[in-house]
């Protein structure tokens, strides 16, 4: 029997021990190489694109010889105004990509020896970097599966039976329940969206699935509209999960990962941030056969390409 990829040595090409053994300078060099890959880590002025700069070693900054602009490797990126050492940032990224179902913020804060809110904001910045690979704006091709799963809005039943209410009625609900609608190519990308109802997935499919694609969906009646634009395979889950190639198992696999992330690691996610966790799970699912060293490089590269976050700036959430 063949060994699973995640159990093989090929899946682990980077470790926390190696990151801290190499030290701060090696981590700093990694960020420089990911920020300026075309010059092998040599600084390029973000204001005038000049390649000639002075190296201010006492502050780990650069000064452009052309426009005299001072900048650092993280200036204008998602890590702008960072205070953590580069070795700790690299370790945080390693911990995050190693956790196939996500990692709790309490655990991350203990691993990095930082405050909870520092770990919380840092993790959300990393999720924004991951989302750059997920929400690319490209339409899905080939065979696409679609489904939805509900998260949040749990209502704790009263202690006494006489005080309990019917939690299915709208007047007894919190209004915080959301559905993640996911579109997934059989051999490619996963594209999640957060909406109020699963039926909104039809409009999302119209915007994000090529008309030359084929689709799979379950027996829910709102998916009937998909037949107007695509050739759709339907499977009735009350009778069978897979019927001679007709299934939605790939998108269900994504939801399995997301549920374990939300319920097993975070124990609940606010509707305000659910889209970031959905993108995080999609990124992990799409890169499940990639070694962790490459995953770290992908996140660092995305973080260096991402602009300053509009939602997360500094070490706490930015005011709207």
mmCIF file of C-alpha atoms in Angstrom:
data_model
loop_
_atom_site.group_PDB
_atom_site.id
_atom_site.type_symbol
_atom_site.label_atom_id
_atom_site.label_comp_id
_atom_site.label_asym_id
_atom_site.label_seq_id
_atom_site.Cartn_x
_atom_site.Cartn_y
_atom_site.Cartn_z
ATOM 1 C CA UNK A 1 0.000 0.000 0.000
ATOM 2 C CA UNK A 2 1.401 3.399 -1.016
ATOM 3 C CA UNK A 3 2.279 5.839 1.735
ATOM 4 C CA UNK A 4 0.080 8.913 2.071
ATOM 5 C CA UNK A 5 1.834 12.113 1.026
ATOM 6 C CA UNK A 6 1.284 13.820 4.389
ATOM 7 C CA UNK A 7 3.024 10.909 6.137
ATOM 8 C CA UNK A 8 6.089 11.061 3.883
ATOM 9 C CA UNK A 9 9.315 12.982 4.381
ATOM 10 C CA UNK A 10 8.579 14.913 1.164
ATOM 11 C CA UNK A 11 5.729 16.757 2.900
ATOM 12 C CA UNK A 12 7.953 18.251 5.625
ATOM 13 C CA UNK A 13 10.734 20.361 4.190
ATOM 14 C CA UNK A 14 10.770 23.042 6.901
ATOM 15 C CA UNK A 15 10.587 22.944 10.693
ATOM 16 C CA UNK A 16 10.432 25.406 13.563
ATOM 17 C CA UNK A 17 13.760 24.058 14.751
ATOM 18 C CA UNK A 18 15.369 24.958 11.420
ATOM 19 C CA UNK A 19 13.816 28.450 11.440
ATOM 20 C CA UNK A 20 15.156 29.320 14.884
ATOM 21 C CA UNK A 21 18.467 27.563 14.263
ATOM 22 C CA UNK A 22 19.071 29.682 11.151
ATOM 23 C CA UNK A 23 18.276 32.812 13.148
ATOM 24 C CA UNK A 24 16.996 36.310 12.579
ATOM 25 C CA UNK A 25 19.283 37.237 9.670
ATOM 26 C CA UNK A 26 18.266 34.206 7.620
ATOM 27 C CA UNK A 27 14.586 34.964 8.245
ATOM 28 C CA UNK A 28 15.130 38.605 7.247
ATOM 29 C CA UNK A 29 16.870 37.477 4.045
ATOM 30 C CA UNK A 30 13.893 35.231 3.240
ATOM 31 C CA UNK A 31 11.497 38.186 3.477
ATOM 32 C CA UNK A 32 13.789 40.303 1.272
ATOM 33 C CA UNK A 33 13.976 37.561 -1.363
ATOM 34 C CA UNK A 34 10.187 37.188 -1.388
ATOM 35 C CA UNK A 35 9.670 40.984 -1.564
ATOM 36 C CA UNK A 36 12.170 41.530 -4.390
ATOM 37 C CA UNK A 37 12.551 38.191 -6.217
ATOM 38 C CA UNK A 38 13.610 39.870 -9.477
ATOM 39 C CA UNK A 39 16.770 41.251 -7.798
ATOM 40 C CA UNK A 40 17.467 38.251 -5.515
ATOM 41 C CA UNK A 41 16.554 40.248 -2.410
ATOM 42 C CA UNK A 42 18.286 43.513 -3.296
ATOM 43 C CA UNK A 43 16.063 46.440 -2.286
ATOM 44 C CA UNK A 44 13.983 48.311 -4.862
ATOM 45 C CA UNK A 45 12.421 51.664 -3.965
ATOM 46 C CA UNK A 46 8.609 51.263 -3.771
ATOM 47 C CA UNK A 47 8.122 54.938 -4.639
ATOM 48 C CA UNK A 48 10.264 55.412 -7.777
ATOM 49 C CA UNK A 49 11.328 51.775 -8.536
ATOM 50 C CA UNK A 50 15.003 52.709 -8.372
ATOM 51 C CA UNK A 51 17.363 49.773 -7.797
ATOM 52 C CA UNK A 52 20.138 51.818 -6.179
ATOM 53 C CA UNK A 53 19.685 52.212 -2.429
ATOM 54 C CA UNK A 54 21.669 52.833 0.736
ATOM 55 C CA UNK A 55 21.492 50.172 3.418
ATOM 56 C CA UNK A 56 20.756 51.675 6.860
ATOM 57 C CA UNK A 57 21.960 48.736 8.932
ATOM 58 C CA UNK A 58 21.292 50.294 12.349
ATOM 59 C CA UNK A 59 17.553 50.388 11.669
ATOM 60 C CA UNK A 60 17.324 47.637 9.037
ATOM 61 C CA UNK A 61 15.978 50.139 6.521
ATOM 62 C CA UNK A 62 16.886 51.352 3.051
ATOM 63 C CA UNK A 63 17.225 54.836 1.550
ATOM 64 C CA UNK A 64 16.696 55.416 -2.134
ATOM 65 C CA UNK A 65 19.616 57.177 -3.885
ATOM 66 C CA UNK A 66 17.204 58.766 -6.349
ATOM 67 C CA UNK A 67 14.315 60.152 -4.286
ATOM 68 C CA UNK A 68 15.761 59.770 -0.733
ATOM 69 C CA UNK A 69 12.700 57.794 0.347
ATOM 70 C CA UNK A 70 13.315 55.578 3.383
ATOM 71 C CA UNK A 71 11.594 52.211 3.530
ATOM 72 C CA UNK A 72 11.881 48.723 4.966
ATOM 73 C CA UNK A 73 11.222 45.281 3.525
ATOM 74 C CA UNK A 74 7.689 45.337 4.959
ATOM 75 C CA UNK A 75 6.803 48.945 4.003
ATOM 76 C CA UNK A 76 3.522 49.090 2.118
ATOM 77 C CA UNK A 77 2.810 45.398 2.709
ATOM 78 C CA UNK A 78 0.444 43.515 4.974
ATOM 79 C CA UNK A 79 3.209 43.451 7.627
ATOM 80 C CA UNK A 80 3.716 47.236 7.630
ATOM 81 C CA UNK A 81 4.439 48.693 11.092
ATOM 82 C CA UNK A 82 5.382 45.239 12.372
ATOM 83 C CA UNK A 83 7.117 44.934 15.726
ATOM 84 C CA UNK A 84 7.773 41.212 15.858
ATOM 85 C CA UNK A 85 11.148 39.818 14.815
ATOM 86 C CA UNK A 86 11.294 38.311 11.354
ATOM 87 C CA UNK A 87 12.162 34.920 12.791
ATOM 88 C CA UNK A 88 8.956 35.018 14.852
ATOM 89 C CA UNK A 89 6.905 36.061 11.825
ATOM 90 C CA UNK A 90 8.367 33.182 9.833
ATOM 91 C CA UNK A 91 7.673 30.800 12.716
ATOM 92 C CA UNK A 92 4.062 32.016 12.922
ATOM 93 C CA UNK A 93 3.606 31.337 9.215
ATOM 94 C CA UNK A 94 5.145 27.874 9.622
ATOM 95 C CA UNK A 95 2.814 27.054 12.533
ATOM 96 C CA UNK A 96 -0.199 28.273 10.552
ATOM 97 C CA UNK A 97 0.500 26.264 7.392
ATOM 98 C CA UNK A 98 1.434 23.151 9.395
ATOM 99 C CA UNK A 99 -2.000 23.133 11.057
ATOM 100 C CA UNK A 100 -4.164 21.369 8.464
ATOM 101 C CA UNK A 101 -7.347 22.277 10.379
ATOM 102 C CA UNK A 102 -6.185 25.670 11.643
ATOM 103 C CA UNK A 103 -4.698 26.652 14.970
ATOM 104 C CA UNK A 104 -6.392 28.437 17.869
ATOM 105 C CA UNK A 105 -5.249 31.929 18.735
ATOM 106 C CA UNK A 106 -4.578 30.945 22.336
ATOM 107 C CA UNK A 107 -2.217 28.229 21.140
ATOM 108 C CA UNK A 108 -0.519 30.558 18.654
ATOM 109 C CA UNK A 109 -0.053 33.254 21.294
ATOM 110 C CA UNK A 110 1.550 30.701 23.625
ATOM 111 C CA UNK A 111 3.836 29.364 20.899
ATOM 112 C CA UNK A 112 5.021 32.875 19.984
ATOM 113 C CA UNK A 113 4.925 34.210 23.562
ATOM 114 C CA UNK A 114 2.805 37.209 22.566
ATOM 115 C CA UNK A 115 -0.552 38.660 23.540
ATOM 116 C CA UNK A 116 -3.743 37.001 22.331
ATOM 117 C CA UNK A 117 -4.769 40.029 20.275
ATOM 118 C CA UNK A 118 -1.339 40.107 18.604
ATOM 119 C CA UNK A 119 -1.766 36.502 17.488
ATOM 120 C CA UNK A 120 -5.376 37.198 16.453
ATOM 121 C CA UNK A 121 -4.478 40.090 14.159
ATOM 122 C CA UNK A 122 -1.394 38.348 12.784
ATOM 123 C CA UNK A 123 -3.424 35.246 11.878
ATOM 124 C CA UNK A 124 -6.041 37.347 10.086
ATOM 125 C CA UNK A 125 -3.313 39.102 8.116
ATOM 126 C CA UNK A 126 -2.017 35.703 7.036
ATOM 127 C CA UNK A 127 -5.549 34.716 5.999
ATOM 128 C CA UNK A 128 -5.745 37.836 3.843
ATOM 129 C CA UNK A 129 -2.487 36.759 2.193
ATOM 130 C CA UNK A 130 -3.882 33.269 1.569
ATOM 131 C CA UNK A 131 -7.085 34.741 0.128
ATOM 132 C CA UNK A 132 -5.047 36.302 -2.687
ATOM 133 C CA UNK A 133 -4.649 32.801 -4.140
ATOM 134 C CA UNK A 134 -8.285 31.859 -3.494
ATOM 135 C CA UNK A 135 -10.223 34.955 -4.612
ATOM 136 C CA UNK A 136 -8.402 35.543 -7.901
ATOM 137 C CA UNK A 137 -11.402 36.687 -9.930
ATOM 138 C CA UNK A 138 -10.915 33.892 -12.476
ATOM 139 C CA UNK A 139 -13.957 31.832 -13.429
ATOM 140 C CA UNK A 140 -14.000 28.118 -12.671
ATOM 141 C CA UNK A 141 -13.638 25.637 -15.534
ATOM 142 C CA UNK A 142 -14.137 21.916 -16.107
ATOM 143 C CA UNK A 143 -16.517 20.089 -13.789
ATOM 144 C CA UNK A 144 -17.618 22.208 -10.815
ATOM 145 C CA UNK A 145 -19.396 21.041 -7.676
ATOM 146 C CA UNK A 146 -21.609 23.403 -5.676
ATOM 147 C CA UNK A 147 -23.059 23.134 -2.183
ATOM 148 C CA UNK A 148 -23.653 25.130 0.979
ATOM 149 C CA UNK A 149 -23.129 24.639 4.712
ATOM 150 C CA UNK A 150 -24.474 26.692 7.628
ATOM 151 C CA UNK A 151 -22.303 28.071 10.423
ATOM 152 C CA UNK A 152 -22.955 30.046 13.605
ATOM 153 C CA UNK A 153 -26.152 31.278 15.199
ATOM 154 C CA UNK A 154 -26.299 28.547 17.837
ATOM 155 C CA UNK A 155 -29.030 29.068 20.434
ATOM 156 C CA UNK A 156 -28.429 27.413 23.757
ATOM 157 C CA UNK A 157 -31.598 25.697 25.024
ATOM 158 C CA UNK A 158 -32.981 26.766 28.393
ATOM 159 C CA UNK A 159 -32.315 24.601 31.412
ATOM 160 C CA UNK A 160 -35.975 23.802 32.182
ATOM 161 C CA UNK A 161 -38.053 22.148 29.483
ATOM 162 C CA UNK A 162 -40.963 24.515 30.077
ATOM 163 C CA UNK A 163 -38.736 27.498 29.239
ATOM 164 C CA UNK A 164 -37.432 26.098 25.959
ATOM 165 C CA UNK A 165 -38.512 27.597 22.642
ATOM 166 C CA UNK A 166 -38.686 26.278 19.097
ATOM 167 C CA UNK A 167 -35.249 27.261 17.766
ATOM 168 C CA UNK A 168 -36.376 26.701 14.171
ATOM 169 C CA UNK A 169 -38.642 29.765 14.239
ATOM 170 C CA UNK A 170 -37.210 33.036 13.007
ATOM 171 C CA UNK A 171 -38.299 35.027 16.079
ATOM 172 C CA UNK A 172 -36.203 32.734 18.273
ATOM 173 C CA UNK A 173 -33.044 32.944 16.187
ATOM 174 C CA UNK A 174 -30.071 35.251 16.693
ATOM 175 C CA UNK A 175 -29.698 36.420 13.089
ATOM 176 C CA UNK A 176 -26.004 35.473 13.164
ATOM 177 C CA UNK A 177 -26.383 32.242 11.189
ATOM 178 C CA UNK A 178 -24.600 32.310 7.812
ATOM 179 C CA UNK A 179 -24.125 29.874 4.970
ATOM 180 C CA UNK A 180 -20.832 29.249 3.189
ATOM 181 C CA UNK A 181 -21.519 28.498 -0.463
ATOM 182 C CA UNK A 182 -18.579 26.722 -2.074
ATOM 183 C CA UNK A 183 -17.817 26.124 -5.734
ATOM 184 C CA UNK A 184 -15.089 23.570 -6.333
ATOM 185 C CA UNK A 185 -13.462 22.271 -9.477
ATOM 186 C CA UNK A 186 -12.993 18.515 -9.468
ATOM 187 C CA UNK A 187 -9.301 18.928 -10.297
ATOM 188 C CA UNK A 188 -8.624 22.535 -9.316
ATOM 189 C CA UNK A 189 -9.628 25.455 -7.164
ATOM 190 C CA UNK A 190 -12.096 25.929 -4.311
ATOM 191 C CA UNK A 191 -14.033 29.196 -4.259
ATOM 192 C CA UNK A 192 -16.080 29.980 -1.100
ATOM 193 C CA UNK A 193 -18.547 32.784 -0.413
ATOM 194 C CA UNK A 194 -20.516 33.774 2.697
ATOM 195 C CA UNK A 195 -24.198 34.573 2.236
ATOM 196 C CA UNK A 196 -27.488 34.587 4.115
ATOM 197 C CA UNK A 197 -29.067 31.645 2.266
ATOM 198 C CA UNK A 198 -27.882 28.724 0.175
ATOM 199 C CA UNK A 199 -30.150 29.790 -2.702
ATOM 200 C CA UNK A 200 -27.843 32.772 -3.322
ATOM 201 C CA UNK A 201 -25.374 30.242 -4.677
ATOM 202 C CA UNK A 202 -27.168 30.285 -8.055
ATOM 203 C CA UNK A 203 -26.234 33.941 -8.609
ATOM 204 C CA UNK A 204 -22.688 33.219 -7.420
ATOM 205 C CA UNK A 205 -22.421 30.387 -9.931
ATOM 206 C CA UNK A 206 -23.597 32.711 -12.728
ATOM 207 C CA UNK A 207 -20.758 35.086 -11.898
ATOM 208 C CA UNK A 208 -17.946 32.611 -11.223
ATOM 209 C CA UNK A 209 -18.471 29.481 -13.349
ATOM 210 C CA UNK A 210 -17.709 29.289 -17.071
ATOM 211 C CA UNK A 211 -20.648 28.520 -19.349
ATOM 212 C CA UNK A 212 -18.568 25.731 -20.913
ATOM 213 C CA UNK A 213 -18.270 23.945 -17.557
ATOM 214 C CA UNK A 214 -20.456 21.165 -16.204
ATOM 215 C CA UNK A 215 -21.749 21.065 -12.652
ATOM 216 C CA UNK A 216 -22.825 18.754 -9.827
ATOM 217 C CA UNK A 217 -25.301 19.604 -7.062
ATOM 218 C CA UNK A 218 -27.483 17.861 -4.503
ATOM 219 C CA UNK A 219 -31.272 17.516 -4.533
ATOM 220 C CA UNK A 220 -32.080 20.955 -2.995
ATOM 221 C CA UNK A 221 -34.782 22.625 -5.090
ATOM 222 C CA UNK A 222 -33.002 25.982 -5.438
ATOM 223 C CA UNK A 223 -30.312 24.293 -7.558
ATOM 224 C CA UNK A 224 -32.961 23.590 -10.215
ATOM 225 C CA UNK A 225 -32.178 26.994 -11.753
ATOM 226 C CA UNK A 226 -28.657 25.806 -12.587
ATOM 227 C CA UNK A 227 -30.108 23.660 -15.367
ATOM 228 C CA UNK A 228 -30.924 26.847 -17.310
ATOM 229 C CA UNK A 229 -27.223 27.511 -17.935
ATOM 230 C CA UNK A 230 -25.304 24.271 -17.371
ATOM 231 C CA UNK A 231 -25.459 20.532 -17.744
ATOM 232 C CA UNK A 232 -25.925 19.569 -14.082
ATOM 233 C CA UNK A 233 -25.566 16.167 -12.425
ATOM 234 C CA UNK A 234 -27.870 15.809 -9.409
ATOM 235 C CA UNK A 235 -27.489 13.357 -6.544
ATOM 236 C CA UNK A 236 -30.141 12.726 -3.907
ATOM 237 C CA UNK A 237 -28.263 12.467 -0.601
ATOM 238 C CA UNK A 238 -31.269 10.998 1.161
ATOM 239 C CA UNK A 239 -30.801 7.909 -1.021
ATOM 240 C CA UNK A 240 -27.158 7.820 -2.127
ATOM 241 C CA UNK A 241 -23.970 9.876 -1.797
ATOM 242 C CA UNK A 242 -22.243 8.807 -5.015
ATOM 243 C CA UNK A 243 -24.061 7.438 -8.053
ATOM 244 C CA UNK A 244 -21.658 6.268 -10.782
ATOM 245 C CA UNK A 245 -19.594 9.452 -10.774
ATOM 246 C CA UNK A 246 -22.447 11.781 -9.807
ATOM 247 C CA UNK A 247 -21.494 13.249 -6.441
ATOM 248 C CA UNK A 248 -20.483 16.368 -4.545
ATOM 249 C CA UNK A 249 -17.793 14.654 -2.484
ATOM 250 C CA UNK A 250 -15.056 17.155 -3.355
ATOM 251 C CA UNK A 251 -16.959 20.170 -2.059
ATOM 252 C CA UNK A 252 -18.114 18.125 0.955
ATOM 253 C CA UNK A 253 -14.441 17.398 1.683
ATOM 254 C CA UNK A 254 -13.855 21.149 1.849
ATOM 255 C CA UNK A 255 -16.779 21.607 4.246
ATOM 256 C CA UNK A 256 -15.415 18.793 6.400
ATOM 257 C CA UNK A 257 -12.142 20.684 6.798
ATOM 258 C CA UNK A 258 -13.908 23.995 7.475
ATOM 259 C CA UNK A 259 -16.211 22.464 10.104
ATOM 260 C CA UNK A 260 -13.300 20.866 11.921
ATOM 261 C CA UNK A 261 -11.498 24.194 11.815
ATOM 262 C CA UNK A 262 -14.433 26.177 13.196
ATOM 263 C CA UNK A 263 -15.720 23.643 15.736
ATOM 264 C CA UNK A 264 -12.537 21.794 16.648
ATOM 265 C CA UNK A 265 -9.998 24.623 16.815
ATOM 266 C CA UNK A 266 -11.807 27.942 17.124
ATOM 267 C CA UNK A 267 -15.028 26.632 18.773
ATOM 268 C CA UNK A 268 -17.061 29.304 17.032
ATOM 269 C CA UNK A 269 -16.493 32.042 14.465
ATOM 270 C CA UNK A 270 -18.189 35.418 14.186
ATOM 271 C CA UNK A 271 -20.157 36.040 10.989
ATOM 272 C CA UNK A 272 -17.986 39.146 10.575
ATOM 273 C CA UNK A 273 -14.868 37.019 10.051
ATOM 274 C CA UNK A 274 -16.339 33.814 8.604
ATOM 275 C CA UNK A 275 -15.235 34.669 5.059
ATOM 276 C CA UNK A 276 -11.583 34.733 6.145
ATOM 277 C CA UNK A 277 -11.807 31.306 7.759
ATOM 278 C CA UNK A 278 -13.584 30.012 4.644
ATOM 279 C CA UNK A 279 -10.749 31.298 2.442
ATOM 280 C CA UNK A 280 -8.188 29.831 4.834
ATOM 281 C CA UNK A 281 -9.791 26.374 4.621
ATOM 282 C CA UNK A 282 -10.010 26.657 0.825
ATOM 283 C CA UNK A 283 -6.303 27.505 0.607
ATOM 284 C CA UNK A 284 -5.396 24.542 2.805
ATOM 285 C CA UNK A 285 -7.627 22.237 0.773
ATOM 286 C CA UNK A 286 -6.199 23.364 -2.576
ATOM 287 C CA UNK A 287 -2.604 23.003 -1.320
ATOM 288 C CA UNK A 288 -3.044 19.771 0.620
ATOM 289 C CA UNK A 289 -0.468 17.974 -1.558
ATOM 290 C CA UNK A 290 2.225 20.661 -1.246
ATOM 291 C CA UNK A 291 5.171 20.398 1.166
ATOM 292 C CA UNK A 292 5.176 22.811 4.099
ATOM 293 C CA UNK A 293 8.368 24.610 3.031
ATOM 294 C CA UNK A 294 6.745 25.632 -0.246
ATOM 295 C CA UNK A 295 3.568 26.637 1.606
ATOM 296 C CA UNK A 296 5.561 28.982 3.842
ATOM 297 C CA UNK A 297 7.193 30.546 0.785
ATOM 298 C CA UNK A 298 3.781 31.033 -0.835
ATOM 299 C CA UNK A 299 2.369 32.823 2.210
ATOM 300 C CA UNK A 300 5.458 35.034 2.622
ATOM 301 C CA UNK A 301 5.381 35.914 -1.073
ATOM 302 C CA UNK A 302 1.657 36.741 -0.933
ATOM 303 C CA UNK A 303 2.174 38.830 2.211
ATOM 304 C CA UNK A 304 4.950 40.792 0.505
ATOM 305 C CA UNK A 305 2.687 41.432 -2.515
ATOM 306 C CA UNK A 306 -0.370 42.353 -0.454
ATOM 307 C CA UNK A 307 -0.984 46.034 0.345
ATOM 308 C CA UNK A 308 -1.488 47.395 3.847
ATOM 309 C CA UNK A 309 -4.615 45.770 5.222
ATOM 310 C CA UNK A 310 -7.715 47.947 5.347
ATOM 311 C CA UNK A 311 -9.235 45.811 8.102
ATOM 312 C CA UNK A 312 -6.152 44.905 10.130
ATOM 313 C CA UNK A 313 -3.502 47.515 10.733
ATOM 314 C CA UNK A 314 -0.843 47.547 13.406
ATOM 315 C CA UNK A 315 -1.577 45.191 16.276
ATOM 316 C CA UNK A 316 -5.310 45.562 16.687
ATOM 317 C CA UNK A 317 -8.337 45.903 14.469
ATOM 318 C CA UNK A 318 -8.503 49.135 12.555
ATOM 319 C CA UNK A 319 -11.571 51.325 13.075
ATOM 320 C CA UNK A 320 -14.057 51.128 10.202
#
